[in-house]
Short mmCIF file of C-alpha atoms in Angstrom, two decimals:
data_model
loop_
_atom_site.label_atom_id
_atom_site.label_comp_id
_atom_site.label_asym_id
_atom_site.label_seq_id
_atom_site.Cartn_x
_atom_site.Cartn_y
_atom_site.Cartn_z
CA MET H 234 -3.84 -20.87 13.10
CA LEU H 235 -4.96 -20.93 10.12
CA ASN H 236 -4.59 -25.22 9.25
CA ALA H 237 -4.90 -26.26 12.99
CA GLU H 238 -7.68 -27.69 14.05
CA LEU H 239 -10.03 -27.01 11.27
CA SER H 240 -13.70 -28.39 11.39
CA THR H 241 -16.70 -29.19 9.21
CA PRO H 242 -19.85 -28.63 11.21
CA GLU H 243 -22.95 -30.51 10.69
CA GLY H 244 -25.17 -28.87 8.48
CA THR H 245 -22.40 -25.98 7.69
CA ARG H 246 -21.97 -28.08 3.74
CA GLY H 247 -23.34 -26.58 0.64
CA ASN H 248 -26.29 -24.53 3.10
CA ASP H 249 -26.32 -20.81 2.05
CA GLY H 250 -27.48 -19.53 4.69
CA ASP H 251 -23.95 -20.55 6.34
CA ILE H 252 -21.10 -20.58 4.55
CA PRO H 253 -21.22 -19.21 0.56
CA ASP H 254 -18.29 -20.81 -1.32
CA ILE H 255 -15.98 -18.98 -2.64
CA GLY H 256 -16.52 -16.32 -5.22
CA THR H 257 -21.01 -17.10 -5.65
CA GLY H 258 -21.75 -14.89 -3.42
CA PRO H 259 -25.81 -13.84 -4.22
CA THR H 260 -25.24 -10.28 -4.02
CA PHE H 261 -22.87 -9.27 -6.79
CA PRO H 262 -22.71 -7.15 -8.41
CA PRO H 263 -25.37 -4.69 -6.41
CA ILE H 264 -27.95 -3.76 -7.65
CA ASP H 265 -26.96 0.54 -8.01
CA SER H 266 -23.70 -0.54 -9.93
CA THR H 267 -22.21 1.33 -13.16
CA TYR H 268 -21.47 -2.75 -13.73
CA GLY H 269 -22.30 -4.39 -17.63
CA ASP H 270 -24.20 -7.88 -17.12
CA ARG H 271 -22.61 -9.83 -19.40
CA ALA H 272 -20.70 -13.26 -18.94
CA LYS H 273 -17.84 -13.57 -17.38
CA ALA H 274 -15.01 -15.41 -18.38
CA GLU H 275 -13.73 -18.55 -17.85
CA ASP H 276 -11.41 -19.65 -14.57
CA GLY H 277 -7.77 -19.33 -14.88
CA ALA H 278 -7.88 -15.72 -17.44
CA TYR H 279 -8.45 -11.77 -17.08
CA VAL H 280 -11.86 -10.59 -15.63
CA GLN H 281 -13.67 -8.92 -18.40
CA MET H 282 -13.33 -5.54 -18.58
CA GLU H 283 -15.01 -3.46 -21.29
CA ASP H 284 -15.17 0.27 -22.24
CA GLY H 285 -17.47 2.07 -19.25
CA ASP H 286 -17.91 5.57 -21.16
CA ASP H 287 -21.76 3.90 -21.74
CA PRO H 288 -22.88 0.69 -20.30
CA ASN H 289 -25.94 0.28 -22.33
CA LYS H 290 -24.16 -0.06 -25.64
CA HIS H 291 -23.36 -2.90 -23.66
CA ARG H 292 -26.97 -4.50 -22.79
CA ASP H 293 -27.99 -4.77 -26.98
CA SER H 294 -24.96 -6.38 -28.58
CA GLY H 295 -24.27 -10.93 -28.70
CA TYR H 296 -22.43 -12.73 -26.49
CA THR H 297 -19.97 -13.09 -29.39
CA GLN H 298 -19.64 -8.90 -29.76
CA SER H 299 -18.76 -9.19 -25.99
CA ILE H 300 -15.46 -10.99 -26.34
CA MET H 301 -14.14 -9.63 -29.84
CA SER H 302 -14.80 -5.64 -27.81
CA SER H 303 -12.92 -6.96 -24.53
CA VAL H 304 -9.87 -5.91 -23.37
CA MET H 305 -8.76 -9.63 -21.77
CA THR H 306 -5.61 -11.13 -22.53
CA ALA H 307 -4.35 -14.41 -21.35
CA GLU H 308 -1.85 -13.24 -21.11
CA GLY H 309 0.34 -9.42 -20.51
CA LEU H 310 -1.81 -6.51 -19.60
CA ALA H 311 -5.39 -5.86 -20.62
CA ASP H 312 -4.58 -2.12 -20.94
CA PRO H 313 -0.85 -1.15 -21.28
CA SER H 314 -2.02 2.54 -20.58
CA GLY H 315 -3.92 2.77 -18.32
CA PHE H 316 -2.00 0.58 -15.74
CA TRP H 317 1.21 3.20 -16.51
CA ILE H 318 -1.75 5.63 -15.23
CA ILE H 319 -2.57 3.70 -12.98
CA CYS H 320 0.81 3.54 -11.96
CA SER H 321 1.75 7.23 -11.95
CA ILE H 322 -1.37 7.98 -9.79
CA VAL H 323 0.88 5.63 -7.23
CA LEU H 324 3.74 7.19 -7.46
CA ILE H 325 2.43 10.52 -6.68
CA GLY H 326 0.24 9.03 -3.20
CA ASP H 327 3.19 7.69 -1.90
CA MET H 328 5.36 10.16 -3.14
CA ASN H 329 3.71 12.74 -0.39
CA ARG H 330 5.26 10.52 2.46
CA GLY H 331 8.62 10.27 1.06
CA VAL H 332 8.96 13.58 -0.56
CA LEU H 333 8.61 15.48 2.25
CA PHE H 334 10.31 12.58 4.90
CA PRO H 335 13.44 15.11 5.03
CA ILE H 336 12.05 18.16 6.92
CA MET H 337 8.78 16.40 8.74
CA TRP H 338 11.09 16.01 12.12
CA PRO H 339 12.99 19.66 11.42
CA LEU H 340 9.21 20.82 10.34
CA VAL H 341 8.74 19.47 13.87
CA GLN H 342 10.52 20.76 16.14
CA GLU H 343 10.11 23.97 13.79
CA LEU H 344 6.63 24.17 15.59
CA GLY H 345 7.90 23.30 18.86
CA GLY H 346 7.08 19.85 18.90
CA ASN H 347 9.18 15.98 19.15
CA SER H 348 8.79 13.19 19.19
CA VAL H 349 5.41 11.78 19.95
CA TRP H 350 4.23 15.20 18.05
CA LEU H 351 6.25 13.18 14.74
CA GLY H 352 4.46 10.19 16.00
CA TYR H 353 1.04 12.13 16.16
CA ALA H 354 1.99 13.53 12.51
CA VAL H 355 3.33 11.01 10.70
CA GLY H 356 0.10 8.48 12.01
CA ALA H 357 -1.77 11.49 10.88
CA PHE H 358 -1.37 10.74 6.65
CA SER H 359 -2.07 6.88 7.63
CA PHE H 360 -5.34 7.98 9.12
CA GLY H 361 -6.61 9.48 6.62
CA ARG H 362 -5.76 6.63 4.12
CA ILE H 363 -7.83 4.03 6.81
CA ILE H 364 -11.37 6.28 6.58
CA ALA H 365 -11.18 7.43 3.13
CA SER H 366 -9.89 3.78 1.71
CA PRO H 367 -12.73 1.17 2.42
CA SER H 368 -15.34 3.82 1.01
CA LEU H 369 -12.68 5.19 -1.46
CA GLY H 370 -12.14 0.98 -2.78
CA LYS H 371 -16.09 0.85 -2.44
CA TRP H 372 -16.45 3.43 -4.40
CA SER H 373 -15.27 2.22 -7.68
CA ILE H 374 -17.02 -1.01 -7.40
CA GLU H 375 -20.13 0.90 -8.09
CA GLN H 376 -18.98 4.34 -10.04
CA GLY H 377 -15.84 3.66 -11.85
CA TYR H 378 -12.07 3.38 -11.18
CA SER H 379 -11.79 7.55 -13.09
CA LYS H 380 -14.36 9.40 -11.08
CA THR H 381 -12.81 7.96 -7.49
CA LEU H 382 -9.16 7.87 -9.49
CA LEU H 383 -10.63 12.33 -9.90
CA THR H 384 -12.03 13.08 -6.65
CA SER H 385 -8.85 11.47 -4.54
CA THR H 386 -6.63 13.07 -6.58
CA THR H 387 -8.64 16.46 -6.36
CA ILE H 388 -8.65 15.84 -2.20
CA MET H 389 -5.10 15.21 -3.03
CA LEU H 390 -4.29 18.50 -4.17
CA PHE H 391 -5.92 20.01 -2.13
CA GLY H 392 -3.79 18.96 0.74
CA CYS H 393 -0.45 19.61 -0.85
CA ILE H 394 -1.40 23.06 -0.77
CA LEU H 395 -2.62 22.98 2.90
CA PHE H 396 0.78 21.55 3.83
CA ALA H 397 2.24 24.58 1.73
CA GLN H 398 0.95 26.67 4.69
CA VAL H 399 1.51 24.81 7.21
CA TYR H 400 5.02 27.18 8.04
CA ARG H 401 3.10 30.15 7.66
CA VAL H 402 0.39 29.39 10.38
CA GLY H 403 2.59 28.24 13.01
CA SER H 404 0.53 25.50 14.10
CA LEU H 405 0.93 22.02 15.24
CA TRP H 406 -2.86 20.90 15.14
CA PHE H 407 -2.46 22.68 11.54
CA LEU H 408 -0.07 20.48 9.73
CA LEU H 409 -1.58 17.84 11.34
CA ALA H 410 -4.70 18.78 9.62
CA SER H 411 -3.20 18.29 5.91
CA GLN H 412 -1.09 15.05 7.03
CA ILE H 413 -5.92 14.30 7.47
CA VAL H 414 -6.03 15.14 3.62
CA LEU H 415 -2.99 14.15 2.24
CA GLY H 416 -4.10 10.22 3.56
CA ILE H 417 -7.59 10.51 2.41
CA GLY H 418 -6.58 11.54 -0.99
CA SER H 419 -4.22 9.24 -1.40
CA ALA H 420 -6.01 6.33 0.23
CA THR H 421 -6.32 4.57 -3.24
CA LEU H 422 -3.97 1.90 -2.36
CA GLY H 423 -7.24 -0.46 -2.26
CA VAL H 424 -8.79 1.21 -5.63
CA THR H 425 -5.29 1.43 -8.30
CA ARG H 426 -4.35 -2.82 -6.47
CA ALA H 427 -7.70 -3.77 -7.49
CA TYR H 428 -7.49 -2.94 -10.68
CA VAL H 429 -4.41 -4.69 -11.39
CA ALA H 430 -5.41 -7.44 -10.39
CA GLU H 431 -8.58 -7.33 -11.92
CA ILE H 432 -6.65 -7.42 -15.65
CA THR H 433 -4.22 -10.09 -15.36
CA ALA H 434 -4.61 -13.29 -15.26
CA THR H 435 -3.66 -14.41 -11.65
CA ARG H 436 -0.83 -16.99 -12.70
CA GLN H 437 0.73 -13.22 -13.18
CA ARG H 438 -0.28 -11.32 -10.72
CA THR H 439 2.63 -10.87 -8.11
CA THR H 440 4.71 -9.55 -11.00
CA TYR H 441 2.49 -7.29 -11.98
CA ILE H 442 1.35 -6.22 -7.93
CA ALA H 443 5.37 -6.25 -7.83
CA TRP H 444 5.52 -2.81 -10.76
CA LEU H 445 2.95 -1.18 -9.06
CA THR H 446 4.46 -1.96 -5.46
CA ALA H 447 7.82 -0.71 -6.69
CA VAL H 448 6.02 2.09 -8.74
CA GLN H 449 4.56 2.90 -4.37
CA TYR H 450 8.00 2.21 -2.74
CA GLY H 451 9.86 4.84 -5.21
CA GLY H 452 6.86 7.41 -3.77
CA PHE H 453 8.05 7.03 -0.61
CA THR H 454 11.70 5.91 -0.19
CA VAL H 455 13.55 7.27 -3.46
CA THR H 456 11.63 10.47 -3.59
CA PRO H 457 13.19 11.73 -0.22
CA ILE H 458 16.11 13.03 -1.91
CA PHE H 459 13.50 15.73 -3.62
CA GLY H 460 12.38 16.63 -0.28
CA ALA H 461 16.18 16.70 1.00
CA LEU H 462 17.67 18.59 -1.40
CA PHE H 463 14.89 21.40 -1.21
CA SER H 464 15.90 21.45 2.79
CA TYR H 465 19.55 22.21 1.32
CA LEU H 466 18.87 24.95 -1.53
CA LEU H 467 16.39 27.12 0.54
CA GLU H 468 17.61 26.30 3.88
CA ASP H 469 17.63 29.60 6.36
CA LYS H 470 15.59 31.12 2.62
CA ARG H 471 11.95 32.65 1.44
CA TYR H 472 10.38 33.11 -1.64
CA GLU H 473 7.57 35.38 -2.01
CA VAL H 474 5.50 35.10 -5.21
CA GLY H 475 2.69 37.40 -4.71
CA PHE H 476 0.59 34.61 -2.85
CA PHE H 477 2.74 32.33 -3.40
CA ILE H 478 5.70 31.74 -0.64
CA PHE H 479 9.19 29.77 -1.45
CA ASP H 480 11.16 28.39 1.78
CA GLN H 481 12.86 24.51 2.98
CA TYR H 482 9.34 23.06 4.46
CA SER H 483 6.07 24.49 1.74
CA ALA H 484 8.26 24.02 -1.42
CA ALA H 485 8.87 20.54 -1.31
CA ALA H 486 4.12 20.67 -1.00
CA TYR H 487 4.41 23.46 -4.07
CA PHE H 488 6.17 20.10 -5.93
CA MET H 489 3.54 17.73 -4.57
CA ALA H 490 0.99 19.58 -6.11
CA SER H 491 1.89 20.31 -9.48
CA LEU H 492 2.32 16.45 -9.71
CA CYS H 493 -1.02 16.66 -8.92
CA VAL H 494 -2.28 18.38 -11.60
CA MET H 495 0.12 16.52 -14.13
CA ALA H 496 -2.50 13.43 -12.79
CA LEU H 497 -5.27 15.05 -12.72
CA PHE H 498 -4.83 15.30 -16.62
CA LEU H 499 -3.21 12.23 -17.28
CA LEU H 500 -6.83 10.91 -15.78
CA LEU H 501 -9.71 13.38 -17.73
CA THR H 502 -7.00 12.55 -21.19
CA GLY H 503 -6.08 9.32 -21.05
CA PHE H 504 -7.76 6.84 -18.88
CA GLN H 505 -10.20 4.83 -19.52
CA ALA H 506 -13.36 4.19 -17.89
CA ARG H 507 -13.93 1.43 -17.14
CA TYR H 508 -16.84 -1.50 -15.36
CA ARG H 509 -16.78 -5.53 -14.69
CA THR H 510 -18.44 -7.63 -15.57
CA LYS H 511 -21.63 -9.77 -13.78
CA PRO H 512 -20.50 -13.90 -13.07
CA ALA H 513 -22.42 -15.76 -15.52
CA PRO H 514 -24.35 -18.57 -13.81
CA LYS H 515 -21.40 -21.20 -12.91
CA GLY H 516 -21.11 -25.18 -14.33
CA LYS H 517 -20.14 -27.74 -13.34
CA LYS H 518 -17.00 -27.22 -10.93
CA SER H 519 -13.63 -27.85 -11.44
CA GLN H 520 -12.23 -31.19 -8.68
CA ARG H 521 -10.11 -28.13 -7.90
CA ARG H 522 -12.15 -25.73 -7.46
CA MET H 523 -14.14 -27.87 -5.51
CA GLU H 524 -11.64 -28.85 -2.99
CA GLN H 525 -10.08 -25.40 -2.94
CA ASP H 526 -14.21 -24.15 -1.51
CA GLY H 527 -13.67 -27.33 0.18
CA VAL H 528 -11.05 -26.10 2.46
CA ALA H 529 -12.10 -22.39 2.68
CA ASN H 530 -15.59 -23.52 3.91
CA ARG H 531 -13.92 -24.44 6.70
CA VAL H 532 -14.46 -23.95 9.94
CA THR H 533 -11.44 -23.35 12.15
CA TRP H 534 -11.20 -22.57 16.42
CA CYS H 535 -12.23 -19.35 15.95
CA ASN H 536 -15.49 -20.23 14.03
CA LEU H 537 -13.68 -18.26 11.34
CA SER H 538 -13.84 -19.93 7.91
CA VAL H 539 -10.88 -20.44 6.22
CA TYR H 540 -10.78 -18.58 4.12
CA ASN H 541 -12.56 -15.76 6.30
CA ALA H 542 -9.09 -16.52 9.02
CA ALA H 543 -6.91 -16.34 5.70
CA LEU H 544 -7.71 -12.80 5.07
CA LEU H 545 -7.41 -11.96 8.12
CA GLY H 546 -4.35 -13.44 8.90
CA CYS H 547 -2.85 -11.61 5.22
CA MET H 548 -4.15 -8.08 6.23
CA LEU H 549 -1.91 -8.89 9.43
CA LEU H 550 1.31 -9.85 8.29
CA ASN H 551 0.58 -6.77 6.15
CA VAL H 552 -0.03 -4.52 9.60
CA SER H 553 3.57 -6.14 11.13
CA THR H 554 5.02 -5.26 8.44
CA LYS H 555 3.62 -1.93 7.19
CA GLY H 556 3.74 -1.17 10.71
CA SER H 557 7.87 -1.71 11.10
CA ILE H 558 8.97 0.89 8.59
CA GLY H 559 6.11 3.22 9.14
CA SER H 560 8.13 3.38 12.35
CA PHE H 561 11.66 3.82 10.81
CA GLU H 562 10.05 6.55 8.59
CA THR H 563 8.82 8.34 12.08
CA MET H 564 12.37 7.70 13.69
CA GLY H 565 15.09 7.05 10.81
CA ILE H 566 16.14 11.02 10.84
CA SER H 567 16.25 11.71 14.36
CA PHE H 568 17.86 8.22 14.53
CA ALA H 569 20.62 9.57 11.86
CA GLU H 570 20.63 12.51 13.71
CA SER H 571 21.22 11.14 18.14
CA HIS H 572 23.11 7.69 16.36
CA PHE H 573 25.22 8.88 13.59
CA GLY H 574 25.81 12.45 13.46
CA LEU H 575 23.58 12.35 10.91
CA GLU H 576 22.23 15.61 8.82
CA PRO H 577 18.65 15.67 7.39
CA ALA H 578 19.82 15.64 3.82
CA VAL H 579 22.15 12.52 4.43
CA ALA H 580 20.59 10.68 5.81
CA GLY H 581 17.84 11.17 3.25
CA THR H 582 19.45 10.71 0.92
CA ILE H 583 21.16 7.33 2.02
CA VAL H 584 17.16 6.34 2.34
CA SER H 585 17.03 6.91 -1.26
CA ILE H 586 19.86 5.22 -2.12
CA CYS H 587 19.02 2.92 -0.70
CA GLY H 588 14.86 2.63 -2.03
CA MET H 589 16.53 2.53 -5.64
CA ILE H 590 17.72 -1.70 -5.01
CA GLY H 591 14.51 -1.74 -2.93
CA VAL H 592 12.57 -0.75 -6.14
CA CYS H 593 15.16 -2.72 -8.05
CA SER H 594 13.90 -6.00 -6.24
CA LEU H 595 10.59 -5.31 -6.63
CA LEU H 596 10.76 -5.33 -10.67
CA SER H 597 12.93 -8.53 -10.07
CA MET H 598 10.15 -10.66 -9.01
CA SER H 599 9.16 -11.15 -12.14
CA PHE H 600 12.54 -13.72 -12.14
CA ILE H 601 12.46 -14.72 -8.15
CA GLY H 602 8.88 -15.88 -8.77
CA ARG H 603 10.09 -18.20 -10.28
CA ILE H 604 12.34 -19.84 -7.76
CA LEU H 605 10.60 -19.07 -5.17
CA THR H 606 7.28 -19.23 -3.74
CA ASP H 607 4.72 -16.50 -2.51
CA ILE H 608 5.12 -18.14 1.16
CA GLN H 609 8.97 -18.65 0.45
CA MET H 610 9.55 -14.25 -0.06
CA ILE H 611 7.66 -13.62 2.79
CA ILE H 612 9.16 -15.67 5.30
CA GLY H 613 12.74 -14.17 4.19
CA GLY H 614 11.97 -11.21 2.91
CA ILE H 615 10.56 -10.61 6.45
CA SER H 616 13.55 -12.23 8.42
CA VAL H 617 16.10 -9.90 6.69
CA CYS H 618 13.97 -7.13 7.38
CA ALA H 619 14.43 -7.92 11.13
CA VAL H 620 18.25 -8.42 10.70
CA GLY H 621 18.76 -5.28 9.48
CA ILE H 622 16.45 -3.35 12.65
CA ILE H 623 18.24 -5.97 15.23
CA THR H 624 21.07 -5.17 13.59
CA PHE H 625 20.28 -1.78 15.62
CA GLY H 626 18.96 -3.07 18.82
CA SER H 627 22.23 -2.49 20.72
CA LEU H 628 23.84 0.64 19.44
CA THR H 629 24.11 4.07 21.34
CA SER H 630 24.11 7.80 20.89
CA ILE H 631 26.51 10.20 20.20
CA GLU H 632 25.88 11.67 23.54
CA ASP H 633 26.81 8.90 25.95
CA GLY H 634 30.05 8.41 24.05
CA ALA H 635 29.21 6.23 20.91
CA GLU H 636 31.42 6.65 17.83
CA ASN H 637 28.93 4.23 14.83
CA SER H 638 29.95 3.78 11.77
CA ILE H 639 27.93 5.17 9.14
CA VAL H 640 28.41 2.13 7.07
CA HIS H 641 26.43 -0.21 10.53
CA TYR H 642 23.20 2.86 9.30
CA ILE H 643 23.83 1.84 5.91
CA ILE H 644 23.77 -1.87 5.65
CA GLY H 645 20.83 -2.06 8.19
CA ILE H 646 18.80 0.54 5.73
CA PHE H 647 19.86 -1.45 2.65
CA LEU H 648 19.14 -4.61 4.64
CA ILE H 649 15.49 -3.34 5.25
CA TYR H 650 14.95 -1.00 2.47
CA GLY H 651 16.59 -2.55 -0.51
CA ILE H 652 15.64 -6.06 0.70
CA GLY H 653 13.56 -7.26 2.97
CA TYR H 654 11.15 -4.99 3.13
CA PRO H 655 10.02 -4.49 -0.90
CA ILE H 656 10.59 -9.12 -1.69
CA GLY H 657 8.36 -9.77 2.08
CA HIS H 658 5.85 -6.75 0.96
CA THR H 659 5.70 -7.20 -1.91
CA ALA H 660 4.76 -11.40 -1.53
CA VAL H 661 2.65 -10.68 0.78
CA ILE H 662 -0.12 -8.34 -1.11
CA GLY H 663 0.28 -10.95 -4.01
CA LEU H 664 -1.06 -14.02 -1.38
CA PHE H 665 -3.42 -11.42 -0.36
CA SER H 666 -4.85 -10.62 -4.46
CA LYS H 667 -4.60 -14.83 -4.86
CA VAL H 668 -6.73 -15.77 -1.71
CA VAL H 669 -9.59 -13.61 -2.48
CA GLY H 670 -9.41 -14.60 -6.54
CA ARG H 671 -12.46 -13.50 -8.55
CA ARG H 672 -14.78 -11.75 -6.67
CA PRO H 673 -14.87 -7.76 -6.95
CA GLN H 674 -11.65 -7.11 -5.12
CA GLY H 675 -11.86 -3.75 -4.45
CA THR H 676 -13.39 -3.41 -1.36
CA LEU H 677 -11.53 -5.91 0.12
CA GLN H 678 -8.08 -4.27 -1.42
CA GLY H 679 -9.58 -1.17 0.93
CA TRP H 680 -9.74 -2.95 3.50
CA PHE H 681 -6.42 -3.84 3.56
CA ALA H 682 -5.10 -1.59 2.96
CA SER H 683 -6.65 0.47 5.41
CA ALA H 684 -4.95 -2.45 7.88
CA GLY H 685 -1.56 -0.97 6.78
CA SER H 686 -2.67 2.72 7.23
CA LEU H 687 -3.66 1.93 10.80
CA ALA H 688 0.05 -0.08 11.38
CA ARG H 689 1.17 3.25 9.91
CA ILE H 690 -0.60 5.29 12.91
CA LEU H 691 -0.14 3.05 15.73
CA PHE H 692 3.59 1.70 15.17
CA PRO H 693 4.81 5.18 14.65
CA ILE H 694 2.92 6.69 17.72
CA MET H 695 3.77 3.52 19.92
CA ALA H 696 7.14 4.73 18.95
CA GLY H 697 6.91 8.50 19.86
CA TYR H 698 6.77 7.08 22.98
CA ILE H 699 8.75 5.04 23.57
CA THR H 700 11.36 7.16 22.76
CA GLN H 701 10.50 10.03 24.09
CA TYR H 702 10.13 7.99 28.26
CA ASP H 703 12.55 5.23 27.44
CA ASP H 704 15.25 5.15 24.43
CA ILE H 705 14.74 4.08 20.65
CA THR H 706 16.85 0.36 20.47
CA THR H 707 14.09 -0.07 22.60
CA VAL H 708 11.06 0.42 19.39
CA PHE H 709 13.63 -2.26 17.71
CA ILE H 710 14.32 -4.75 20.20
CA VAL H 711 9.56 -4.95 20.11
CA LEU H 712 9.32 -4.15 15.83
CA PHE H 713 12.22 -7.32 15.63
CA VAL H 714 9.96 -9.43 17.75
CA ILE H 715 6.92 -8.60 16.25
CA LEU H 716 8.20 -9.74 12.83
CA VAL H 717 9.37 -13.25 13.76
CA ILE H 718 6.12 -13.64 15.34
CA SER H 719 4.99 -12.97 11.87
CA ASN H 720 7.03 -14.88 9.96
CA ILE H 721 5.87 -17.95 12.35
CA PHE H 722 2.79 -17.38 11.88
CA VAL H 723 3.53 -17.86 7.74
CA ALA H 724 5.47 -21.67 8.90
CA ILE H 725 1.97 -22.79 10.31
CA SER H 726 -0.50 -21.10 8.49
CA ALA H 727 1.82 -22.30 5.35
CA PRO H 728 -0.54 -25.37 3.52
CA THR H 729 -3.33 -23.69 3.94
CA LEU H 730 -2.44 -20.02 2.57
CA ILE H 731 -1.11 -22.91 -0.87
CA ALA H 732 -4.18 -24.43 -1.41
CA LEU H 733 -6.31 -21.48 -1.48
CA SER H 734 -4.00 -19.15 -3.53
CA LYS H 735 -3.77 -21.46 -5.87
#
């Protein structure tokens, strides 16, 4: 564990060839990046962000002018309009998951697939994210946010058009291919979180990350109601308009394509390119920073620095929480059918309503944060999510004569989607960002997002195989055990995580 068996071998402290002090890497910024050469503001303030359309105009001006032209601020958001455009990109990216949620299982069945194919179809989306997230995160540092987001949104538009042709093509492999392209196009969670981290002060970061996560969460939990609506209105119907064919499967994809076009318009007309400034030579460190670096640079029993071990631990927490919700995303509709007799449209509506409650929980994170710490929110959120999951562990299917109440389904989904996952997972994101600190966050946030995408690949496939060859209730027991282990890790590592996130 992070705070167990810490040691500081001779020669490691202060040796630049071993473990560097946090935030003082000599290779930042990259030589070929678009970063300016301005001084960094003092610790605790925003990273200085300036207009990046013409970097040369910043290089000849003085320090005083840079302060006057800076978009930094001690409170609130440094770039409100940019923040809301970023929110729209995040919303559309996860709507590709949410809107298609109610139609995915019927579409897989229509194409001749089973629960295993459903797991691969859901995992394919995350596979696209995992292969693209680190590269997009790095590119956002070297090329800027505008180019990165314009490129990814264009790819997402292409993926929506491909998905609209899946039923016409009639191939499960084509479905997987379209899902991968959609995943690549929406693999900007690391980029968007890095942007928010760089325009917010550390003390307010969890609040604004929570708002961003509320938008993301609403994208894949509230918007299934749109997919359910298309499924209901266009069931067994088909309309041809020139090349375009609208049915219960393609209409949702064309709807998402139109939103991608709107996002491109916002990026081209309203999003101001930014670049991150180069840190100034550091003066004498504060006592708090020296104590924090002293903890971070120690070496654990697994030969990782405490800092790197903390980052890895946060990524594993991301895996466990994202994987749990990913399993429900995969099996939720088929589980509602087999154990509660619910139609896909009804099940999708219940998830959407509970998702709306989850969004409200996320929007209340500022208030919750005054009462609970990030660690307490993580443990509490994961605990509630685990309780909601295990309530389904003892159910039997309708085919076996069970008469399960829809109220049971609603309560379980409410605990998972309305309270547990949104609060617990958002606190994990905020904690990770605080542990990273003032280092460039794009690449690390990209890897963090990739860890979550990896979970959304492995867990759905695992759930599909377990359901196919055993029983879906076994999936819930496995998820419950994983979440309990995650909470034990957080509780044991809490002192170290708190020290690194100050």
